[in-house]
N, CA, C and O atoms as a GROMACS GRO file, in nm:
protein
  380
    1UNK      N    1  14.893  10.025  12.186
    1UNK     CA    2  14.752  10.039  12.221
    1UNK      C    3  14.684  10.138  12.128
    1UNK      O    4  14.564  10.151  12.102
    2UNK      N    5  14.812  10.218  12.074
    2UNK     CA    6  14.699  10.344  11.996
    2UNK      C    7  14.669  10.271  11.847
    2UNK      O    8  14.563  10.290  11.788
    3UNK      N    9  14.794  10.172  11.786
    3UNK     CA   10  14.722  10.167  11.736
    3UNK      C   11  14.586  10.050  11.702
    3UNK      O   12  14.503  10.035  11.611
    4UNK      N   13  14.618   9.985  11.825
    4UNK     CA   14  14.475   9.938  11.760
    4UNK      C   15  14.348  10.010  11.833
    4UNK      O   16  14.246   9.941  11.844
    5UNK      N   17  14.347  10.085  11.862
    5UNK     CA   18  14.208  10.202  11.882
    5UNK      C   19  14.200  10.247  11.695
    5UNK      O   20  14.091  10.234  11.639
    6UNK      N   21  14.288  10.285  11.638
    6UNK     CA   22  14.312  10.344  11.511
    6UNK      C   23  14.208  10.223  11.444
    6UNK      O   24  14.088  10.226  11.421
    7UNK      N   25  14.291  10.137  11.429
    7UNK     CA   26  14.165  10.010  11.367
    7UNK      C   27  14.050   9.946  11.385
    7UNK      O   28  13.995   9.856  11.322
    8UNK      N   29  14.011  10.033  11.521
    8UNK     CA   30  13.842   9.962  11.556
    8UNK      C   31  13.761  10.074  11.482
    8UNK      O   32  13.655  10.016  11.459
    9UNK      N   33  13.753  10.160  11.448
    9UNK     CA   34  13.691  10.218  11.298
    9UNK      C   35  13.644  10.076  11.208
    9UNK      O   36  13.546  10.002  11.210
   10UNK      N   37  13.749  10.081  11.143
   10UNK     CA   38  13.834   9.998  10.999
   10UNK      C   39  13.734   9.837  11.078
   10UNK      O   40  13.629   9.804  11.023
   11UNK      N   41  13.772   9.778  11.171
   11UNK     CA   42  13.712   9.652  11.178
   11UNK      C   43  13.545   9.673  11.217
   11UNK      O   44  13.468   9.579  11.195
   12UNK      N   45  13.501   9.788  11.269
   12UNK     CA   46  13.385   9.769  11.296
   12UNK      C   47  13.282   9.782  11.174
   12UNK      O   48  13.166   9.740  11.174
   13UNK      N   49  13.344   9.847  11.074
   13UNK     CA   50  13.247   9.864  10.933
   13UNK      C   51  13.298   9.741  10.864
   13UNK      O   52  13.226   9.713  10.768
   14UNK      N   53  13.401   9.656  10.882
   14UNK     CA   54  13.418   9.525  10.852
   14UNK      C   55  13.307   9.436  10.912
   14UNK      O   56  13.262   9.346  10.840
   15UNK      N   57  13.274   9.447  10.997
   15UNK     CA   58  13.140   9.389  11.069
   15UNK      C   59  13.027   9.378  11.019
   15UNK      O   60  12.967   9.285  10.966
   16UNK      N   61  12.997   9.519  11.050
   16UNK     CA   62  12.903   9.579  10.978
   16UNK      C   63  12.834   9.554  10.808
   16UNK      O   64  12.723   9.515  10.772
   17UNK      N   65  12.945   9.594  10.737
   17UNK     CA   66  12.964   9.489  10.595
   17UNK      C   67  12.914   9.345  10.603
   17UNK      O   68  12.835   9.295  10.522
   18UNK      N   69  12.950   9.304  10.671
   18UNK     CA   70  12.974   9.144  10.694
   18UNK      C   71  12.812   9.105  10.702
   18UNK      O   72  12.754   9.017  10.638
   19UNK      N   73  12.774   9.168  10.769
   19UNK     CA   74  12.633   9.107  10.863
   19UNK      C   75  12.527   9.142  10.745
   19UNK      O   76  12.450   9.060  10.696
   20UNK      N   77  12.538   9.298  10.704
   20UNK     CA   78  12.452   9.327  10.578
   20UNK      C   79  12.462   9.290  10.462
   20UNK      O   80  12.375   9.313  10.378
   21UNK      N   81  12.577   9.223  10.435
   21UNK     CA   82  12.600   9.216  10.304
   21UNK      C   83  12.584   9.083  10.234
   21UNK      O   84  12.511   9.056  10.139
   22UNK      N   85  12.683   8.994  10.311
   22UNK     CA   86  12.706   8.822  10.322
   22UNK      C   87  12.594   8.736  10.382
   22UNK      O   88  12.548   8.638  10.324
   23UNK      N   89  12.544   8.789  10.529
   23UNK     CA   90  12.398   8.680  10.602
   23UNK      C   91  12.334   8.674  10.482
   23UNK      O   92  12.361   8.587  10.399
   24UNK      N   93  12.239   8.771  10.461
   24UNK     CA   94  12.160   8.769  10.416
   24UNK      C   95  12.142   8.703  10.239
   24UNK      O   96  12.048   8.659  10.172
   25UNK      N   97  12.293   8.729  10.216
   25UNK     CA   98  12.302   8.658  10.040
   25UNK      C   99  12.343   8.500  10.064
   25UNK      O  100  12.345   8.418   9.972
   26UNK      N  101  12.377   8.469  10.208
   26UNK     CA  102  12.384   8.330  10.222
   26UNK      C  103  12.222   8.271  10.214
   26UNK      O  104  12.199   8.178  10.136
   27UNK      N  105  12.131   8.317  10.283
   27UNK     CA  106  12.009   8.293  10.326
   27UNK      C  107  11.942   8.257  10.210
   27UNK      O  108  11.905   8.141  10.195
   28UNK      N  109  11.917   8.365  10.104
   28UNK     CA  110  11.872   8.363   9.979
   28UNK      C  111  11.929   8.245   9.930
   28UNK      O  112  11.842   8.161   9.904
   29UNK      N  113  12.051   8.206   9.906
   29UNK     CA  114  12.109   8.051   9.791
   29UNK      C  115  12.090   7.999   9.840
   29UNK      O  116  12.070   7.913   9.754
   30UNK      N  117  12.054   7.916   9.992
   30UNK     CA  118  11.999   7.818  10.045
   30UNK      C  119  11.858   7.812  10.012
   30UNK      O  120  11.802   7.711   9.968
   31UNK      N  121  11.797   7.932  10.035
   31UNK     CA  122  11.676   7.898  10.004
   31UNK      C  123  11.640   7.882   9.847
   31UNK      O  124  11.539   7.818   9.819
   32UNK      N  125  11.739   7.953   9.717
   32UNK     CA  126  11.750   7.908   9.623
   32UNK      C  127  11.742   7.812   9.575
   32UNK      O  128  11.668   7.780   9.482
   33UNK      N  129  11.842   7.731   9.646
   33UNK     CA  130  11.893   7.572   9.635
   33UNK      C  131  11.780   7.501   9.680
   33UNK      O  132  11.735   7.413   9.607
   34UNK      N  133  11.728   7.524   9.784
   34UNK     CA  134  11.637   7.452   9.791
   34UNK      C  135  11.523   7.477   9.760
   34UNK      O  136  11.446   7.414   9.832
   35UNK      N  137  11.474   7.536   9.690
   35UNK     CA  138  11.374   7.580   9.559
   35UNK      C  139  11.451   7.466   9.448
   35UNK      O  140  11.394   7.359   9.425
   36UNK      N  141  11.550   7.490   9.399
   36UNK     CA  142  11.580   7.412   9.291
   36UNK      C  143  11.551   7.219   9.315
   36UNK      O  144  11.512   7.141   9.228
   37UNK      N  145  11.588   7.183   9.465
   37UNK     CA  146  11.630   7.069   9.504
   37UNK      C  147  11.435   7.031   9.532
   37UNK      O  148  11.428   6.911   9.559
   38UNK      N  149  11.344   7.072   9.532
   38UNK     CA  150  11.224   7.079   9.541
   38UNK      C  151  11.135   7.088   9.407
   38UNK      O  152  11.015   7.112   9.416
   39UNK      N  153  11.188   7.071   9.300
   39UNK     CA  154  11.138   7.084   9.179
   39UNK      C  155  11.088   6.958   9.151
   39UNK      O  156  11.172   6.868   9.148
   40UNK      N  157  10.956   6.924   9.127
   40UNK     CA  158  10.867   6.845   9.103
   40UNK      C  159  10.825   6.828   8.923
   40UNK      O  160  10.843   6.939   8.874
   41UNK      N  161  10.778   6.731   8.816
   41UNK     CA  162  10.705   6.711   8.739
   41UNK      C  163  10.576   6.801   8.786
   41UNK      O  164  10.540   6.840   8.897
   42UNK      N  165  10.526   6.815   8.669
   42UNK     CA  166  10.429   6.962   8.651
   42UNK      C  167  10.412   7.081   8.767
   42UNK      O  168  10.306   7.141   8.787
   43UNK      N  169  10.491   7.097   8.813
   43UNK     CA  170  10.520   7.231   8.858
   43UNK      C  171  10.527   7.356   8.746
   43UNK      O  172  10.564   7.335   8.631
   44UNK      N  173  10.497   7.453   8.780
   44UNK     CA  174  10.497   7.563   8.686
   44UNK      C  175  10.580   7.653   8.773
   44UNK      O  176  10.595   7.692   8.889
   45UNK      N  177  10.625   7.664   8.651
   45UNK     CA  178  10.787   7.764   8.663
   45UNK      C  179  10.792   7.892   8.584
   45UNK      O  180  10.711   7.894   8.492
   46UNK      N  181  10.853   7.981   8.595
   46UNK     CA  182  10.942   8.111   8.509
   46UNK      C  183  11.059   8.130   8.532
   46UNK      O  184  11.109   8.163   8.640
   47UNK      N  185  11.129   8.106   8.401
   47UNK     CA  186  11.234   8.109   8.398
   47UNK      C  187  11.351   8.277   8.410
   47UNK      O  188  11.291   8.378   8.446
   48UNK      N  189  11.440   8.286   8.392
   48UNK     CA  190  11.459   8.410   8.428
   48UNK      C  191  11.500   8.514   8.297
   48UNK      O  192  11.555   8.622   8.275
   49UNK      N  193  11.444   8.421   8.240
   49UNK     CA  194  11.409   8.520   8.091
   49UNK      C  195  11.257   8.535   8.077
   49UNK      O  196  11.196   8.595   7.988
   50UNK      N  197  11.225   8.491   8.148
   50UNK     CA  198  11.032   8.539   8.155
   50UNK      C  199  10.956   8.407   8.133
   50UNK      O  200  10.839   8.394   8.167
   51UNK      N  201  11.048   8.281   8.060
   51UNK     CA  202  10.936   8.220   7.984
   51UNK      C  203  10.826   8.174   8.114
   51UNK      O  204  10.874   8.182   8.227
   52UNK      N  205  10.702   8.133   8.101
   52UNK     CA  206  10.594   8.030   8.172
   52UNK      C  207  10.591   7.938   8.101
   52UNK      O  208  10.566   7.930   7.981
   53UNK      N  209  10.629   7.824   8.212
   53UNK     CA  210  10.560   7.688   8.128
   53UNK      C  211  10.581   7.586   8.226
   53UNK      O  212  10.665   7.619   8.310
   54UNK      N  213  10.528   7.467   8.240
   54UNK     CA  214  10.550   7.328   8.289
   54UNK      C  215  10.641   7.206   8.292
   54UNK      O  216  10.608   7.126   8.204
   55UNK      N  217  10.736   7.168   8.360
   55UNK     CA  218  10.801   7.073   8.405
   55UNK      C  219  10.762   6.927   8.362
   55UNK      O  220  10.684   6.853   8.422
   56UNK      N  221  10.840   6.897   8.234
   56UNK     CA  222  10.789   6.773   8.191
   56UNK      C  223  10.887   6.651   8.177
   56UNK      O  224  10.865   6.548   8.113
   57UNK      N  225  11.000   6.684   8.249
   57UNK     CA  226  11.103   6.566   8.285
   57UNK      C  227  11.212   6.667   8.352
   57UNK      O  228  11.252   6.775   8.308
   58UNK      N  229  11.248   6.595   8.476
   58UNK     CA  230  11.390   6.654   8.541
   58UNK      C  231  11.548   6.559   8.564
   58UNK      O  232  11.550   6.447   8.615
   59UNK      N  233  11.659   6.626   8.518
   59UNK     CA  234  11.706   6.514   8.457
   59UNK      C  235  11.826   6.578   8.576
   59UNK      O  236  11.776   6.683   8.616
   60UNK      N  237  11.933   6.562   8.632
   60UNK     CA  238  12.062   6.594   8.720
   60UNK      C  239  12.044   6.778   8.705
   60UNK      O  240  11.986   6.858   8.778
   61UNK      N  241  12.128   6.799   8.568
   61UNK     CA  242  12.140   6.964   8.563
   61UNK      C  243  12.068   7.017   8.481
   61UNK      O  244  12.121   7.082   8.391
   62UNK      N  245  11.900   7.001   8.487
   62UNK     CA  246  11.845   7.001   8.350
   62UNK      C  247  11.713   6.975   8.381
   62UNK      O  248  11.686   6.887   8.462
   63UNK      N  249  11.623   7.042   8.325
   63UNK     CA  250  11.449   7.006   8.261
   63UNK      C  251  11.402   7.001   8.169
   63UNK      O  252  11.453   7.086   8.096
   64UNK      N  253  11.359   6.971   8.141
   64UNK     CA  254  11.239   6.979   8.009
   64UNK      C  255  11.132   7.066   8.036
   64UNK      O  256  11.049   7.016   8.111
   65UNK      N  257  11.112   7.164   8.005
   65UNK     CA  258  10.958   7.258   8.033
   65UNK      C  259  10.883   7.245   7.891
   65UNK      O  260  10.941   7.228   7.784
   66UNK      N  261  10.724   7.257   7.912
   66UNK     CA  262  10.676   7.239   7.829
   66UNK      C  263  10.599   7.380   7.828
   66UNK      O  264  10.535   7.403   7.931
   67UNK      N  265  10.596   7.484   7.722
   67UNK     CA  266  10.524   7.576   7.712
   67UNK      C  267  10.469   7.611   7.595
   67UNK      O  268  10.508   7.565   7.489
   68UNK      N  269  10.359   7.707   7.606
   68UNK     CA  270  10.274   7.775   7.466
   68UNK      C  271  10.171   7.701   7.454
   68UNK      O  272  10.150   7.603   7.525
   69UNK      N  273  10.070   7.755   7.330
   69UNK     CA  274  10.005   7.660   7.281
   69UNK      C  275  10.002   7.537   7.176
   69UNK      O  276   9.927   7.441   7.162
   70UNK      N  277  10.123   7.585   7.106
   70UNK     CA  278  10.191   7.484   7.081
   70UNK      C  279  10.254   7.349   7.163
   70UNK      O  280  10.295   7.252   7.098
   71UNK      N  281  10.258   7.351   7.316
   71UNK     CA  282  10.333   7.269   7.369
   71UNK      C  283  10.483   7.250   7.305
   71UNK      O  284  10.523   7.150   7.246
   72UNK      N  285  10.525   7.322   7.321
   72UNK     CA  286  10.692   7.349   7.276
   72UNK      C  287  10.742   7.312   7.404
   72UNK      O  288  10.703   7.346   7.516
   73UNK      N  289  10.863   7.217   7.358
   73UNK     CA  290  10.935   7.164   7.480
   73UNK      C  291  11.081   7.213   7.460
   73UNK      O  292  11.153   7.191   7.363
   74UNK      N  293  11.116   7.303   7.604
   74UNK     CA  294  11.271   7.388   7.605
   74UNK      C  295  11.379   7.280   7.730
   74UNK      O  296  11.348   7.237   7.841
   75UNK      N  297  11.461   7.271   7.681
   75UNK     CA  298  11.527   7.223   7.773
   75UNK      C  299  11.642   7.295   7.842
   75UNK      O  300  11.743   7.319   7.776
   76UNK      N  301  11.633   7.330   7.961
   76UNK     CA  302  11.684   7.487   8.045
   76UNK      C  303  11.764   7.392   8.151
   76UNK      O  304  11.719   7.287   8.197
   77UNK      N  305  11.852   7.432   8.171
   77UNK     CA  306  11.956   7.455   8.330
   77UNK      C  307  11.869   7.479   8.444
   77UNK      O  308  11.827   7.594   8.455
   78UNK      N  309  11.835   7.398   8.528
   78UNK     CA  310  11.778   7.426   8.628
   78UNK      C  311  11.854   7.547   8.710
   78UNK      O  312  11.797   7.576   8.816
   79UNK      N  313  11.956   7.612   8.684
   79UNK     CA  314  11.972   7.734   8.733
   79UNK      C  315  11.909   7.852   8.671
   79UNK      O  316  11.914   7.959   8.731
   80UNK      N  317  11.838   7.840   8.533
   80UNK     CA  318  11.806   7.908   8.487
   80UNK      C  319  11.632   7.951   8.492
   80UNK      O  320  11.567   8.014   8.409
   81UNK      N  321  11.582   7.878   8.646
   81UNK     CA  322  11.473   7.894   8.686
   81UNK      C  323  11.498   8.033   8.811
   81UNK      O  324  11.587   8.077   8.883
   82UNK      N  325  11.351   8.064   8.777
   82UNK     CA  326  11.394   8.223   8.874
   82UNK      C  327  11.287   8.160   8.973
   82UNK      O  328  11.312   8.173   9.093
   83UNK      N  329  11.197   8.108   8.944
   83UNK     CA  330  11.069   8.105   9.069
   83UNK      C  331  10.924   7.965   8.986
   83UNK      O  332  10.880   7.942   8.873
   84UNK      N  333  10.906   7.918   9.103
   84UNK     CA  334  10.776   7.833   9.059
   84UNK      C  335  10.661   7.919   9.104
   84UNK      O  336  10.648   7.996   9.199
   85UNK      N  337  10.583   7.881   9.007
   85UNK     CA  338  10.456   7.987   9.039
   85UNK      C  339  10.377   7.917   9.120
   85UNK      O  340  10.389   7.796   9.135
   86UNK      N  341  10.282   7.994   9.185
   86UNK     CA  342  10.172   7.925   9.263
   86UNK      C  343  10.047   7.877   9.193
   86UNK      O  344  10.006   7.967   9.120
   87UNK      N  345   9.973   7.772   9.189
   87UNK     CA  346   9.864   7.755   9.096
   87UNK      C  347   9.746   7.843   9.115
   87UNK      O  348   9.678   7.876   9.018
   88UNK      N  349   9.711   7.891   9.262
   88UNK     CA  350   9.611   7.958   9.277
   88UNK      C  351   9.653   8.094   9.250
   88UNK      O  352   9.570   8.182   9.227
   89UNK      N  353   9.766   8.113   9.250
   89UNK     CA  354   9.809   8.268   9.177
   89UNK      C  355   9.722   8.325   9.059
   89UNK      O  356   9.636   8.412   9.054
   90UNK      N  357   9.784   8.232   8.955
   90UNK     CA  358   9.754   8.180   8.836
   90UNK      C  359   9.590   8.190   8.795
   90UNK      O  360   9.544   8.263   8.707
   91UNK      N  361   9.532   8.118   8.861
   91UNK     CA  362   9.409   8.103   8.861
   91UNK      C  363   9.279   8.242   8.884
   91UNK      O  364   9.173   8.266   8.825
   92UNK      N  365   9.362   8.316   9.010
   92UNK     CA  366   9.319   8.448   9.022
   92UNK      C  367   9.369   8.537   8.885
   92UNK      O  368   9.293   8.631   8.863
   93UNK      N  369   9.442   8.530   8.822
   93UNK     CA  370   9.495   8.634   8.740
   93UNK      C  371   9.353   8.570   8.623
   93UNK      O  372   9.299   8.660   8.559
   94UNK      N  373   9.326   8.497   8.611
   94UNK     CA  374   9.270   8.424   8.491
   94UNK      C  375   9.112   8.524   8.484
   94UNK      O  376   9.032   8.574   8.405
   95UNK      N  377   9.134   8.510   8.599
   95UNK     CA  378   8.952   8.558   8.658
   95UNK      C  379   8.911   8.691   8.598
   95UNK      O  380   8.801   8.739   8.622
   0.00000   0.00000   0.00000
């Protein structure tokens, strides 16, 4: 009996760990994933090297973004998207 009194320390910051550490980084890749699984033609994106630009073919593991004023077309890992921007975001910053 003593010792498992000794180990409810030891398992309760196992818990503890658990709940703060793991929930919440599960939560985020789902909602990741489904950010990625939600990727539309002309959506505007930043990638997680900074670039801005537009969604101009989506292919299995893969896009085409179109950015600059050049219209330069990059073709990126759809893991390598950090966030789609909002258009009215965008629009306010312009102002």
């Amino acid at each position: 009996m003593e010792n498992i009194v000794g180990f409810l320390p030891l398992i309760g910051a196992i818990v503890v760990f658990y709940l703060i550490i793991f929930i919440p980084e599960n939560k985020r890749k789902k909602k990741f994933r489904a950010m990625l699984d939600n990727l539309k033609v002309n959506d505007e994106v930043m990638t997680r090297g900074g670039i801005i630009g537009s969604i101009v073919n989506i292919k299995d593991d893969y896009i085409i973004m179109q950015t600059g004023p050049n219209n330069v077309r990059i073709k990126l890992s759809k893991n390598g998207i950090a966030t789609i921007l909002d258009k009215n975001e965008n629009s306010e910053i312009a102002k």
